[in-house]
Amino acid sequence: MILLDDVSKVFRRKKQASVQALQHISLHVPKGMTVGLVGPTGAGKTTLLTLIGGALRPDAGRVRVDGFDPVRDRRRLAGQVSILLADQSNTNVEHSLREALSLLGAAYRMGSRELKKRSSELIELFSLETFCDEPLKHVSLGFRRRAETVLAFLAPAELILLDEPCIGMDAGAKEIFRNAVEEERNRGRTIMISTHHMEEIETIAERIIVLDQGQLLYYGSKMELLRRMAPVNRLEMTFSDRVPDLQDLPFVRYEQEGRTMCLDYNRNHITAAELLRGIQETGRIEKINMRRPSLEDVICELQTYH
């Protein structure tokens, strides 16, 4: 669906140093995949989305969407790619969500019955029934951002590009957003979502792109990233009597205080189940807790040591 082959982009500014926004980015996103695009401010996330959306041309390399050049073949891809940028609203805030849906549906030449059905589905999916007739300038930022996301999904597009869609959303709204994205993914759409915060999309992104200073630090599955960058998990155990001798078990390190032990192990070498079987041969566990690094921690560490 999306192909980037050795793509670079430089922004040249008068009387100021040029900015290398992207450097030699190569990746392929299959059709129907949900991808999280993660990185700090200035990492190149918006530039990458804008190149894929066809509003920018790369300085080097090539970009393809479904086999087409998104700049040269923009008319052919019209309606197939829907993009929502962080700093640009996709509607007039004087309009209500319902009015904006009606105008956009007409632009996409949707029939009145289809438009009404699809608008109702999206309003319900994003839990926007309460304020959908209010002018968007009168609602909160989080509500407006959800409304703009609804408009992005109204398009009969196979590819949806969302740049920081969770701006202004509280925890409840973010959960609604994640559930809605899962529903839309099940319709066969390819969805790319940029964010500063991995927890916003950790449960829905099948693959992760990590950018920093225009460079691609990682592209692949979440599990592979954890396996490569953070293979050590921790078991915290309290024993009912004495703490057993664990010297023959393949652990990384351990700490002991009284009947409580914290044991770190490399899950690439041994599973938690295998480790527990060995422990329970000589000790009785009264209480156990497992801790593993979060994806957010791993990405921060990846960027720190880049």
PDB file of C-alpha atoms in Angstrom:
ATOM      1  CA  MET A   1       0.000   0.000   0.000  1.00  0.00           C
ATOM      2  CA  ILE A   2       2.735   2.493   1.022  1.00  0.00           C
ATOM      3  CA  LEU A   3       6.291   2.340  -0.289  1.00  0.00           C
ATOM      4  CA  LEU A   4       9.114   4.722   0.604  1.00  0.00           C
ATOM      5  CA  ASP A   5      12.415   4.038  -1.135  1.00  0.00           C
ATOM      6  CA  ASP A   6      15.434   5.976   0.180  1.00  0.00           C
ATOM      7  CA  VAL A   7      13.335   9.121   0.733  1.00  0.00           C
ATOM      8  CA  SER A   8      14.925  12.381   1.889  1.00  0.00           C
ATOM      9  CA  LYS A   9      13.449  15.842   2.373  1.00  0.00           C
ATOM     10  CA  VAL A  10      15.243  19.121   3.090  1.00  0.00           C
ATOM     11  CA  PHE A  11      13.562  22.420   3.955  1.00  0.00           C
ATOM     12  CA  ARG A  12      15.702  25.334   2.759  1.00  0.00           C
ATOM     13  CA  ARG A  13      15.169  28.679   4.485  1.00  0.00           C
ATOM     14  CA  LYS A  14      16.446  32.131   3.544  1.00  0.00           C
ATOM     15  CA  LYS A  15      19.258  33.382   5.800  1.00  0.00           C
ATOM     16  CA  GLN A  16      18.903  30.293   8.006  1.00  0.00           C
ATOM     17  CA  ALA A  17      20.402  26.838   8.010  1.00  0.00           C
ATOM     18  CA  SER A  18      18.589  24.183   6.003  1.00  0.00           C
ATOM     19  CA  VAL A  19      16.607  21.568   7.940  1.00  0.00           C
ATOM     20  CA  GLN A  20      17.058  17.902   7.026  1.00  0.00           C
ATOM     21  CA  ALA A  21      13.508  16.765   7.780  1.00  0.00           C
ATOM     22  CA  LEU A  22      13.925  13.171   6.569  1.00  0.00           C
ATOM     23  CA  GLN A  23      17.054  11.189   5.764  1.00  0.00           C
ATOM     24  CA  HIS A  24      17.073   8.078   3.564  1.00  0.00           C
ATOM     25  CA  ILE A  25      13.788   6.570   4.769  1.00  0.00           C
ATOM     26  CA  SER A  26      12.880   3.166   3.321  1.00  0.00           C
ATOM     27  CA  LEU A  27       9.847   1.150   4.418  1.00  0.00           C
ATOM     28  CA  HIS A  28       6.803  -0.708   3.149  1.00  0.00           C
ATOM     29  CA  VAL A  29       3.360  -0.724   4.789  1.00  0.00           C
ATOM     30  CA  PRO A  30       1.041  -3.517   3.572  1.00  0.00           C
ATOM     31  CA  LYS A  31      -2.618  -2.905   2.865  1.00  0.00           C
ATOM     32  CA  GLY A  32      -4.962  -3.121   5.854  1.00  0.00           C
ATOM     33  CA  MET A  33      -2.229  -2.424   8.438  1.00  0.00           C
ATOM     34  CA  THR A  34      -2.482   0.031  11.342  1.00  0.00           C
ATOM     35  CA  VAL A  35       0.864   1.718  11.922  1.00  0.00           C
ATOM     36  CA  GLY A  36       1.967   3.983  14.763  1.00  0.00           C
ATOM     37  CA  LEU A  37       4.386   6.780  13.854  1.00  0.00           C
ATOM     38  CA  VAL A  38       6.288   7.833  16.970  1.00  0.00           C
ATOM     39  CA  GLY A  39       8.900  10.475  17.685  1.00  0.00           C
ATOM     40  CA  PRO A  40       9.578  13.764  19.483  1.00  0.00           C
ATOM     41  CA  THR A  41       8.780  17.197  18.077  1.00  0.00           C
ATOM     42  CA  GLY A  42      10.872  17.769  14.961  1.00  0.00           C
ATOM     43  CA  ALA A  43      11.393  14.058  14.313  1.00  0.00           C
ATOM     44  CA  GLY A  44       9.851  14.274  10.824  1.00  0.00           C
ATOM     45  CA  LYS A  45       6.453  12.689  11.507  1.00  0.00           C
ATOM     46  CA  THR A  46       4.315  15.378   9.856  1.00  0.00           C
ATOM     47  CA  THR A  47       6.713  15.632   6.911  1.00  0.00           C
ATOM     48  CA  LEU A  48       6.460  11.878   6.353  1.00  0.00           C
ATOM     49  CA  LEU A  49       2.650  11.945   6.423  1.00  0.00           C
ATOM     50  CA  THR A  50       2.551  14.961   4.108  1.00  0.00           C
ATOM     51  CA  LEU A  51       4.827  13.237   1.577  1.00  0.00           C
ATOM     52  CA  ILE A  52       2.595  10.162   1.606  1.00  0.00           C
ATOM     53  CA  GLY A  53      -0.478  12.386   1.285  1.00  0.00           C
ATOM     54  CA  GLY A  54       0.962  14.065  -1.812  1.00  0.00           C
ATOM     55  CA  ALA A  55       1.210  17.653  -0.528  1.00  0.00           C
ATOM     56  CA  LEU A  56       5.024  17.537  -0.602  1.00  0.00           C
ATOM     57  CA  ARG A  57       7.517  16.128  -3.086  1.00  0.00           C
ATOM     58  CA  PRO A  58      10.643  14.331  -1.802  1.00  0.00           C
ATOM     59  CA  ASP A  59      14.050  15.782  -2.684  1.00  0.00           C
ATOM     60  CA  ALA A  60      15.424  12.289  -3.186  1.00  0.00           C
ATOM     61  CA  GLY A  61      13.990   8.785  -3.376  1.00  0.00           C
ATOM     62  CA  ARG A  62      10.462   7.809  -4.305  1.00  0.00           C
ATOM     63  CA  VAL A  63       7.083   7.579  -2.582  1.00  0.00           C
ATOM     64  CA  ARG A  64       4.320   5.301  -3.833  1.00  0.00           C
ATOM     65  CA  VAL A  65       0.752   4.781  -2.634  1.00  0.00           C
ATOM     66  CA  ASP A  66      -0.915   1.730  -4.142  1.00  0.00           C
ATOM     67  CA  GLY A  67       1.694   1.919  -6.904  1.00  0.00           C
ATOM     68  CA  PHE A  68       1.060   5.586  -7.745  1.00  0.00           C
ATOM     69  CA  ASP A  69       3.125   8.710  -7.185  1.00  0.00           C
ATOM     70  CA  PRO A  70       1.013  10.738  -4.700  1.00  0.00           C
ATOM     71  CA  VAL A  71       2.102  14.057  -6.268  1.00  0.00           C
ATOM     72  CA  ARG A  72       2.053  13.232  -9.962  1.00  0.00           C
ATOM     73  CA  ASP A  73      -1.027  10.994  -9.680  1.00  0.00           C
ATOM     74  CA  ARG A  74      -2.880  13.123  -7.140  1.00  0.00           C
ATOM     75  CA  ARG A  75      -6.123  13.188  -9.136  1.00  0.00           C
ATOM     76  CA  ARG A  76      -6.081   9.430  -9.554  1.00  0.00           C
ATOM     77  CA  LEU A  77      -5.606   9.000  -5.791  1.00  0.00           C
ATOM     78  CA  ALA A  78      -8.227  11.632  -4.873  1.00  0.00           C
ATOM     79  CA  GLY A  79     -10.718  10.032  -2.525  1.00  0.00           C
ATOM     80  CA  GLN A  80      -8.355   7.117  -1.880  1.00  0.00           C
ATOM     81  CA  VAL A  81      -6.186   9.015   0.613  1.00  0.00           C
ATOM     82  CA  SER A  82      -7.583  11.006   3.557  1.00  0.00           C
ATOM     83  CA  ILE A  83      -5.239  13.083   5.728  1.00  0.00           C
ATOM     84  CA  LEU A  84      -5.729  15.033   8.961  1.00  0.00           C
ATOM     85  CA  LEU A  85      -2.790  17.221   9.979  1.00  0.00           C
ATOM     86  CA  ALA A  86      -2.086  18.456  13.498  1.00  0.00           C
ATOM     87  CA  ASP A  87      -1.945  22.151  12.641  1.00  0.00           C
ATOM     88  CA  GLN A  88      -4.693  22.282   9.993  1.00  0.00           C
ATOM     89  CA  SER A  89      -8.398  21.725  10.525  1.00  0.00           C
ATOM     90  CA  ASN A  90     -10.183  19.808   7.792  1.00  0.00           C
ATOM     91  CA  THR A  91     -13.380  21.838   8.178  1.00  0.00           C
ATOM     92  CA  ASN A  92     -14.764  25.308   8.821  1.00  0.00           C
ATOM     93  CA  VAL A  93     -15.236  25.677  12.587  1.00  0.00           C
ATOM     94  CA  GLU A  94     -18.312  27.834  11.960  1.00  0.00           C
ATOM     95  CA  HIS A  95     -20.078  24.636  10.907  1.00  0.00           C
ATOM     96  CA  SER A  96     -21.429  21.919  13.157  1.00  0.00           C
ATOM     97  CA  LEU A  97     -20.181  18.367  12.704  1.00  0.00           C
ATOM     98  CA  ARG A  98     -23.428  17.366  11.031  1.00  0.00           C
ATOM     99  CA  GLU A  99     -23.166  20.296   8.582  1.00  0.00           C
ATOM    100  CA  ALA A 100     -19.524  19.486   7.848  1.00  0.00           C
ATOM    101  CA  LEU A 101     -20.407  15.852   7.157  1.00  0.00           C
ATOM    102  CA  SER A 102     -23.139  16.944   4.743  1.00  0.00           C
ATOM    103  CA  LEU A 103     -20.793  19.263   2.834  1.00  0.00           C
ATOM    104  CA  LEU A 104     -17.988  16.722   2.688  1.00  0.00           C
ATOM    105  CA  GLY A 105     -20.365  13.956   1.621  1.00  0.00           C
ATOM    106  CA  ALA A 106     -21.536  16.123  -1.267  1.00  0.00           C
ATOM    107  CA  ALA A 107     -17.914  16.712  -2.288  1.00  0.00           C
ATOM    108  CA  TYR A 108     -17.391  12.937  -2.339  1.00  0.00           C
ATOM    109  CA  ARG A 109     -20.629  12.566  -4.334  1.00  0.00           C
ATOM    110  CA  MET A 110     -22.159  10.268  -1.742  1.00  0.00           C
ATOM    111  CA  GLY A 111     -25.870   9.554  -2.110  1.00  0.00           C
ATOM    112  CA  SER A 112     -28.125  11.039   0.571  1.00  0.00           C
ATOM    113  CA  ARG A 113     -29.037   7.626   1.995  1.00  0.00           C
ATOM    114  CA  GLU A 114     -25.399   6.476   2.092  1.00  0.00           C
ATOM    115  CA  LEU A 115     -24.278   9.778   3.636  1.00  0.00           C
ATOM    116  CA  LYS A 116     -26.936   9.679   6.342  1.00  0.00           C
ATOM    117  CA  LYS A 117     -26.134   6.066   7.215  1.00  0.00           C
ATOM    118  CA  ARG A 118     -22.366   6.577   7.288  1.00  0.00           C
ATOM    119  CA  SER A 119     -22.613   9.869   9.223  1.00  0.00           C
ATOM    120  CA  SER A 120     -24.791   8.230  11.885  1.00  0.00           C
ATOM    121  CA  GLU A 121     -22.375   5.300  12.168  1.00  0.00           C
ATOM    122  CA  LEU A 122     -19.371   7.575  12.676  1.00  0.00           C
ATOM    123  CA  ILE A 123     -21.114   9.935  15.115  1.00  0.00           C
ATOM    124  CA  GLU A 124     -22.117   6.939  17.232  1.00  0.00           C
ATOM    125  CA  LEU A 125     -18.718   5.257  16.882  1.00  0.00           C
ATOM    126  CA  PHE A 126     -16.915   8.355  18.180  1.00  0.00           C
ATOM    127  CA  SER A 127     -19.608   9.110  20.815  1.00  0.00           C
ATOM    128  CA  LEU A 128     -20.337  12.579  19.420  1.00  0.00           C
ATOM    129  CA  GLU A 129     -24.140  12.546  19.552  1.00  0.00           C
ATOM    130  CA  THR A 130     -24.417  15.205  22.284  1.00  0.00           C
ATOM    131  CA  PHE A 131     -22.760  18.119  20.473  1.00  0.00           C
ATOM    132  CA  CYS A 132     -22.903  17.167  16.794  1.00  0.00           C
ATOM    133  CA  ASP A 133     -25.244  20.118  16.011  1.00  0.00           C
ATOM    134  CA  GLU A 134     -23.088  22.710  17.824  1.00  0.00           C
ATOM    135  CA  PRO A 135     -20.715  24.938  15.792  1.00  0.00           C
ATOM    136  CA  LEU A 136     -17.256  23.420  16.220  1.00  0.00           C
ATOM    137  CA  LYS A 137     -15.839  26.756  17.404  1.00  0.00           C
ATOM    138  CA  HIS A 138     -17.971  26.402  20.546  1.00  0.00           C
ATOM    139  CA  VAL A 139     -16.804  22.929  21.583  1.00  0.00           C
ATOM    140  CA  SER A 140     -13.658  21.745  23.388  1.00  0.00           C
ATOM    141  CA  LEU A 141     -10.408  20.973  21.576  1.00  0.00           C
ATOM    142  CA  GLY A 142     -10.770  17.264  22.338  1.00  0.00           C
ATOM    143  CA  PHE A 143     -14.293  17.166  20.923  1.00  0.00           C
ATOM    144  CA  ARG A 144     -13.245  19.126  17.837  1.00  0.00           C
ATOM    145  CA  ARG A 145     -10.333  16.766  17.261  1.00  0.00           C
ATOM    146  CA  ARG A 146     -12.671  13.771  17.403  1.00  0.00           C
ATOM    147  CA  ALA A 147     -15.025  15.544  14.985  1.00  0.00           C
ATOM    148  CA  GLU A 148     -12.139  16.187  12.569  1.00  0.00           C
ATOM    149  CA  THR A 149     -11.198  12.507  12.791  1.00  0.00           C
ATOM    150  CA  VAL A 150     -14.786  11.568  11.912  1.00  0.00           C
ATOM    151  CA  LEU A 151     -14.513  13.756   8.806  1.00  0.00           C
ATOM    152  CA  ALA A 152     -11.248  12.042   7.859  1.00  0.00           C
ATOM    153  CA  PHE A 153     -12.967   8.658   8.110  1.00  0.00           C
ATOM    154  CA  LEU A 154     -16.005   9.757   6.076  1.00  0.00           C
ATOM    155  CA  ALA A 155     -13.922   9.688   2.907  1.00  0.00           C
ATOM    156  CA  PRO A 156     -14.240   6.452   0.925  1.00  0.00           C
ATOM    157  CA  ALA A 157     -10.464   6.210   1.296  1.00  0.00           C
ATOM    158  CA  GLU A 158      -8.347   3.091   1.598  1.00  0.00           C
ATOM    159  CA  LEU A 159      -5.554   5.036   3.327  1.00  0.00           C
ATOM    160  CA  ILE A 160      -6.134   7.245   6.379  1.00  0.00           C
ATOM    161  CA  LEU A 161      -3.282   9.467   7.665  1.00  0.00           C
ATOM    162  CA  LEU A 162      -3.814  11.003  11.117  1.00  0.00           C
ATOM    163  CA  ASP A 163      -1.310  13.481  12.539  1.00  0.00           C
ATOM    164  CA  GLU A 164      -1.568  13.816  16.333  1.00  0.00           C
ATOM    165  CA  PRO A 165      -5.314  13.002  16.365  1.00  0.00           C
ATOM    166  CA  CYS A 166      -5.437  12.728  20.178  1.00  0.00           C
ATOM    167  CA  ILE A 167      -4.501  16.373  20.867  1.00  0.00           C
ATOM    168  CA  GLY A 168      -6.763  17.730  23.615  1.00  0.00           C
ATOM    169  CA  MET A 169      -8.444  14.376  24.310  1.00  0.00           C
ATOM    170  CA  ASP A 170      -8.857  13.084  27.850  1.00  0.00           C
ATOM    171  CA  ALA A 171      -8.349   9.421  28.757  1.00  0.00           C
ATOM    172  CA  GLY A 172     -11.959   8.508  28.010  1.00  0.00           C
ATOM    173  CA  ALA A 173     -11.901  10.183  24.596  1.00  0.00           C
ATOM    174  CA  LYS A 174      -8.626   8.430  23.722  1.00  0.00           C
ATOM    175  CA  GLU A 175     -10.211   5.075  24.525  1.00  0.00           C
ATOM    176  CA  ILE A 176     -13.166   5.945  22.272  1.00  0.00           C
ATOM    177  CA  PHE A 177     -10.686   6.903  19.545  1.00  0.00           C
ATOM    178  CA  ARG A 178      -8.797   3.605  19.847  1.00  0.00           C
ATOM    179  CA  ASN A 179     -12.000   1.572  19.665  1.00  0.00           C
ATOM    180  CA  ALA A 180     -13.132   3.561  16.628  1.00  0.00           C
ATOM    181  CA  VAL A 181      -9.812   2.990  14.838  1.00  0.00           C
ATOM    182  CA  GLU A 182     -10.129  -0.753  15.443  1.00  0.00           C
ATOM    183  CA  GLU A 183     -13.598  -0.683  13.885  1.00  0.00           C
ATOM    184  CA  GLU A 184     -12.308   1.190  10.838  1.00  0.00           C
ATOM    185  CA  ARG A 185      -9.321  -1.150  10.506  1.00  0.00           C
ATOM    186  CA  ASN A 186     -11.755  -4.051  10.387  1.00  0.00           C
ATOM    187  CA  ARG A 187     -13.231  -2.404   7.279  1.00  0.00           C
ATOM    188  CA  GLY A 188      -9.904  -3.127   5.557  1.00  0.00           C
ATOM    189  CA  ARG A 189      -8.443   0.363   5.740  1.00  0.00           C
ATOM    190  CA  THR A 190      -4.747   1.149   6.065  1.00  0.00           C
ATOM    191  CA  ILE A 191      -4.273   3.639   8.913  1.00  0.00           C
ATOM    192  CA  MET A 192      -1.139   5.555   9.936  1.00  0.00           C
ATOM    193  CA  ILE A 193      -1.258   7.548  13.181  1.00  0.00           C
ATOM    194  CA  SER A 194       1.472   9.878  14.454  1.00  0.00           C
ATOM    195  CA  THR A 195       1.893  10.632  18.148  1.00  0.00           C
ATOM    196  CA  HIS A 196       4.355  11.801  20.778  1.00  0.00           C
ATOM    197  CA  HIS A 197       2.969   9.280  23.274  1.00  0.00           C
ATOM    198  CA  MET A 198       3.070   5.568  22.557  1.00  0.00           C
ATOM    199  CA  GLU A 199       0.354   4.712  25.085  1.00  0.00           C
ATOM    200  CA  GLU A 200      -2.197   6.491  22.871  1.00  0.00           C
ATOM    201  CA  ILE A 201      -1.876   3.820  20.176  1.00  0.00           C
ATOM    202  CA  GLU A 202      -0.001   0.938  21.809  1.00  0.00           C
ATOM    203  CA  THR A 203      -2.997  -1.400  21.766  1.00  0.00           C
ATOM    204  CA  ILE A 204      -4.049  -0.711  18.157  1.00  0.00           C
ATOM    205  CA  ALA A 205      -0.809  -0.273  16.197  1.00  0.00           C
ATOM    206  CA  GLU A 206       0.322  -3.505  14.540  1.00  0.00           C
ATOM    207  CA  ARG A 207       3.628  -1.981  13.511  1.00  0.00           C
ATOM    208  CA  ILE A 208       5.690   0.902  14.852  1.00  0.00           C
ATOM    209  CA  ILE A 209       7.776   3.514  13.033  1.00  0.00           C
ATOM    210  CA  VAL A 210      10.222   5.341  15.316  1.00  0.00           C
ATOM    211  CA  LEU A 211      11.680   8.567  13.914  1.00  0.00           C
ATOM    212  CA  ASP A 212      14.197  10.920  15.482  1.00  0.00           C
ATOM    213  CA  GLN A 213      15.860  13.926  13.797  1.00  0.00           C
ATOM    214  CA  GLY A 214      14.620  12.736  10.431  1.00  0.00           C
ATOM    215  CA  GLN A 215      16.147   9.271  10.742  1.00  0.00           C
ATOM    216  CA  LEU A 216      14.362   5.937  10.879  1.00  0.00           C
ATOM    217  CA  LEU A 217      15.377   4.258  14.140  1.00  0.00           C
ATOM    218  CA  TYR A 218      12.997   1.318  13.907  1.00  0.00           C
ATOM    219  CA  TYR A 219      10.202  -0.115  11.784  1.00  0.00           C
ATOM    220  CA  GLY A 220       8.530  -3.384  12.646  1.00  0.00           C
ATOM    221  CA  SER A 221       6.263  -5.142  15.116  1.00  0.00           C
ATOM    222  CA  LYS A 222       5.909  -4.148  18.765  1.00  0.00           C
ATOM    223  CA  MET A 223       6.944  -7.597  19.958  1.00  0.00           C
ATOM    224  CA  GLU A 224      10.139  -7.556  17.881  1.00  0.00           C
ATOM    225  CA  LEU A 225      11.058  -4.126  19.276  1.00  0.00           C
ATOM    226  CA  LEU A 226      10.590  -5.390  22.841  1.00  0.00           C
ATOM    227  CA  ARG A 227      12.484  -8.602  22.079  1.00  0.00           C
ATOM    228  CA  ARG A 228      15.449  -6.728  20.653  1.00  0.00           C
ATOM    229  CA  MET A 229      15.619  -3.703  22.942  1.00  0.00           C
ATOM    230  CA  ALA A 230      14.104  -4.831  26.260  1.00  0.00           C
ATOM    231  CA  PRO A 231      14.310  -8.594  26.702  1.00  0.00           C
ATOM    232  CA  VAL A 232      14.559  -8.498  30.519  1.00  0.00           C
ATOM    233  CA  ASN A 233      11.429  -9.006  32.623  1.00  0.00           C
ATOM    234  CA  ARG A 234      11.181  -8.994  36.419  1.00  0.00           C
ATOM    235  CA  LEU A 235       9.452 -11.471  38.730  1.00  0.00           C
ATOM    236  CA  GLU A 236       8.640 -10.278  42.259  1.00  0.00           C
ATOM    237  CA  MET A 237       7.934 -13.237  44.541  1.00  0.00           C
ATOM    238  CA  THR A 238       7.097 -13.687  48.198  1.00  0.00           C
ATOM    239  CA  PHE A 239       7.640 -17.198  49.553  1.00  0.00           C
ATOM    240  CA  SER A 240       5.556 -18.863  52.266  1.00  0.00           C
ATOM    241  CA  ASP A 241       8.643 -20.096  54.118  1.00  0.00           C
ATOM    242  CA  ARG A 242      12.311 -20.085  53.147  1.00  0.00           C
ATOM    243  CA  VAL A 243      13.629 -18.604  49.904  1.00  0.00           C
ATOM    244  CA  PRO A 244      14.926 -21.433  47.674  1.00  0.00           C
ATOM    245  CA  ASP A 245      18.395 -21.657  46.154  1.00  0.00           C
ATOM    246  CA  LEU A 246      18.105 -20.407  42.558  1.00  0.00           C
ATOM    247  CA  GLN A 247      21.745 -20.579  41.515  1.00  0.00           C
ATOM    248  CA  ASP A 248      21.094 -23.204  38.811  1.00  0.00           C
ATOM    249  CA  LEU A 249      18.426 -21.106  37.068  1.00  0.00           C
ATOM    250  CA  PRO A 250      19.349 -18.832  34.104  1.00  0.00           C
ATOM    251  CA  PHE A 251      18.484 -15.445  35.596  1.00  0.00           C
ATOM    252  CA  VAL A 252      20.192 -12.101  34.927  1.00  0.00           C
ATOM    253  CA  ARG A 253      20.250 -10.844  38.531  1.00  0.00           C
ATOM    254  CA  TYR A 254      18.231 -11.003  41.729  1.00  0.00           C
ATOM    255  CA  GLU A 255      17.642  -9.091  44.960  1.00  0.00           C
ATOM    256  CA  GLN A 256      16.406 -10.597  48.211  1.00  0.00           C
ATOM    257  CA  GLU A 257      14.908  -9.092  51.354  1.00  0.00           C
ATOM    258  CA  GLY A 258      13.513 -11.533  53.893  1.00  0.00           C
ATOM    259  CA  ARG A 259      11.056 -13.875  52.155  1.00  0.00           C
ATOM    260  CA  THR A 260      10.727 -11.564  49.139  1.00  0.00           C
ATOM    261  CA  MET A 261      12.843 -11.878  46.020  1.00  0.00           C
ATOM    262  CA  CYS A 262      13.044  -9.804  42.822  1.00  0.00           C
ATOM    263  CA  LEU A 263      14.449 -11.790  39.930  1.00  0.00           C
ATOM    264  CA  ASP A 264      15.310 -10.417  36.475  1.00  0.00           C
ATOM    265  CA  TYR A 265      15.395 -12.859  33.550  1.00  0.00           C
ATOM    266  CA  ASN A 266      15.883 -12.670  29.775  1.00  0.00           C
ATOM    267  CA  ARG A 267      12.690 -13.862  28.135  1.00  0.00           C
ATOM    268  CA  ASN A 268      14.631 -14.611  24.933  1.00  0.00           C
ATOM    269  CA  HIS A 269      16.439 -17.365  26.876  1.00  0.00           C
ATOM    270  CA  ILE A 270      13.724 -18.713  29.183  1.00  0.00           C
ATOM    271  CA  THR A 271       9.993 -18.216  29.600  1.00  0.00           C
ATOM    272  CA  ALA A 272       8.317 -17.168  32.845  1.00  0.00           C
ATOM    273  CA  ALA A 273       6.523 -20.545  32.984  1.00  0.00           C
ATOM    274  CA  GLU A 274       9.811 -22.458  32.706  1.00  0.00           C
ATOM    275  CA  LEU A 275      11.404 -20.284  35.362  1.00  0.00           C
ATOM    276  CA  LEU A 276       8.485 -20.709  37.759  1.00  0.00           C
ATOM    277  CA  ARG A 277       8.524 -24.484  37.340  1.00  0.00           C
ATOM    278  CA  GLY A 278      12.173 -24.525  38.411  1.00  0.00           C
ATOM    279  CA  ILE A 279      11.496 -22.239  41.378  1.00  0.00           C
ATOM    280  CA  GLN A 280       8.489 -24.237  42.596  1.00  0.00           C
ATOM    281  CA  GLU A 281      10.510 -27.439  42.704  1.00  0.00           C
ATOM    282  CA  THR A 282      12.269 -26.158  45.833  1.00  0.00           C
ATOM    283  CA  GLY A 283      10.060 -23.315  47.148  1.00  0.00           C
ATOM    284  CA  ARG A 284       6.414 -22.424  47.753  1.00  0.00           C
ATOM    285  CA  ILE A 285       5.359 -19.087  46.240  1.00  0.00           C
ATOM    286  CA  GLU A 286       2.804 -17.165  48.285  1.00  0.00           C
ATOM    287  CA  LYS A 287       2.549 -14.065  46.080  1.00  0.00           C
ATOM    288  CA  ILE A 288       3.866 -13.206  42.625  1.00  0.00           C
ATOM    289  CA  ASN A 289       3.952 -10.171  40.367  1.00  0.00           C
ATOM    290  CA  MET A 290       5.482  -9.756  36.903  1.00  0.00           C
ATOM    291  CA  ARG A 291       6.811  -6.511  35.496  1.00  0.00           C
ATOM    292  CA  ARG A 292       7.938  -5.856  31.952  1.00  0.00           C
ATOM    293  CA  PRO A 293       9.241  -2.677  30.274  1.00  0.00           C
ATOM    294  CA  SER A 294       6.587  -0.557  28.571  1.00  0.00           C
ATOM    295  CA  LEU A 295       6.857   0.224  24.880  1.00  0.00           C
ATOM    296  CA  GLU A 296       7.107   3.912  25.809  1.00  0.00           C
ATOM    297  CA  ASP A 297      10.188   3.170  27.963  1.00  0.00           C
ATOM    298  CA  VAL A 298      11.802   1.184  25.170  1.00  0.00           C
ATOM    299  CA  ILE A 299      11.250   3.915  22.566  1.00  0.00           C
ATOM    300  CA  CYS A 300      12.626   6.585  24.910  1.00  0.00           C
ATOM    301  CA  GLU A 301      15.735   4.461  25.472  1.00  0.00           C
ATOM    302  CA  LEU A 302      16.099   3.918  21.722  1.00  0.00           C
ATOM    303  CA  GLN A 303      15.997   7.675  21.128  1.00  0.00           C
ATOM    304  CA  THR A 304      18.350   8.392  24.043  1.00  0.00           C
ATOM    305  CA  TYR A 305      21.107   6.131  22.706  1.00  0.00           C
ATOM    306  CA  HIS A 306      20.628   7.149  19.071  1.00  0.00           C
TER     307      HIS A 306
END
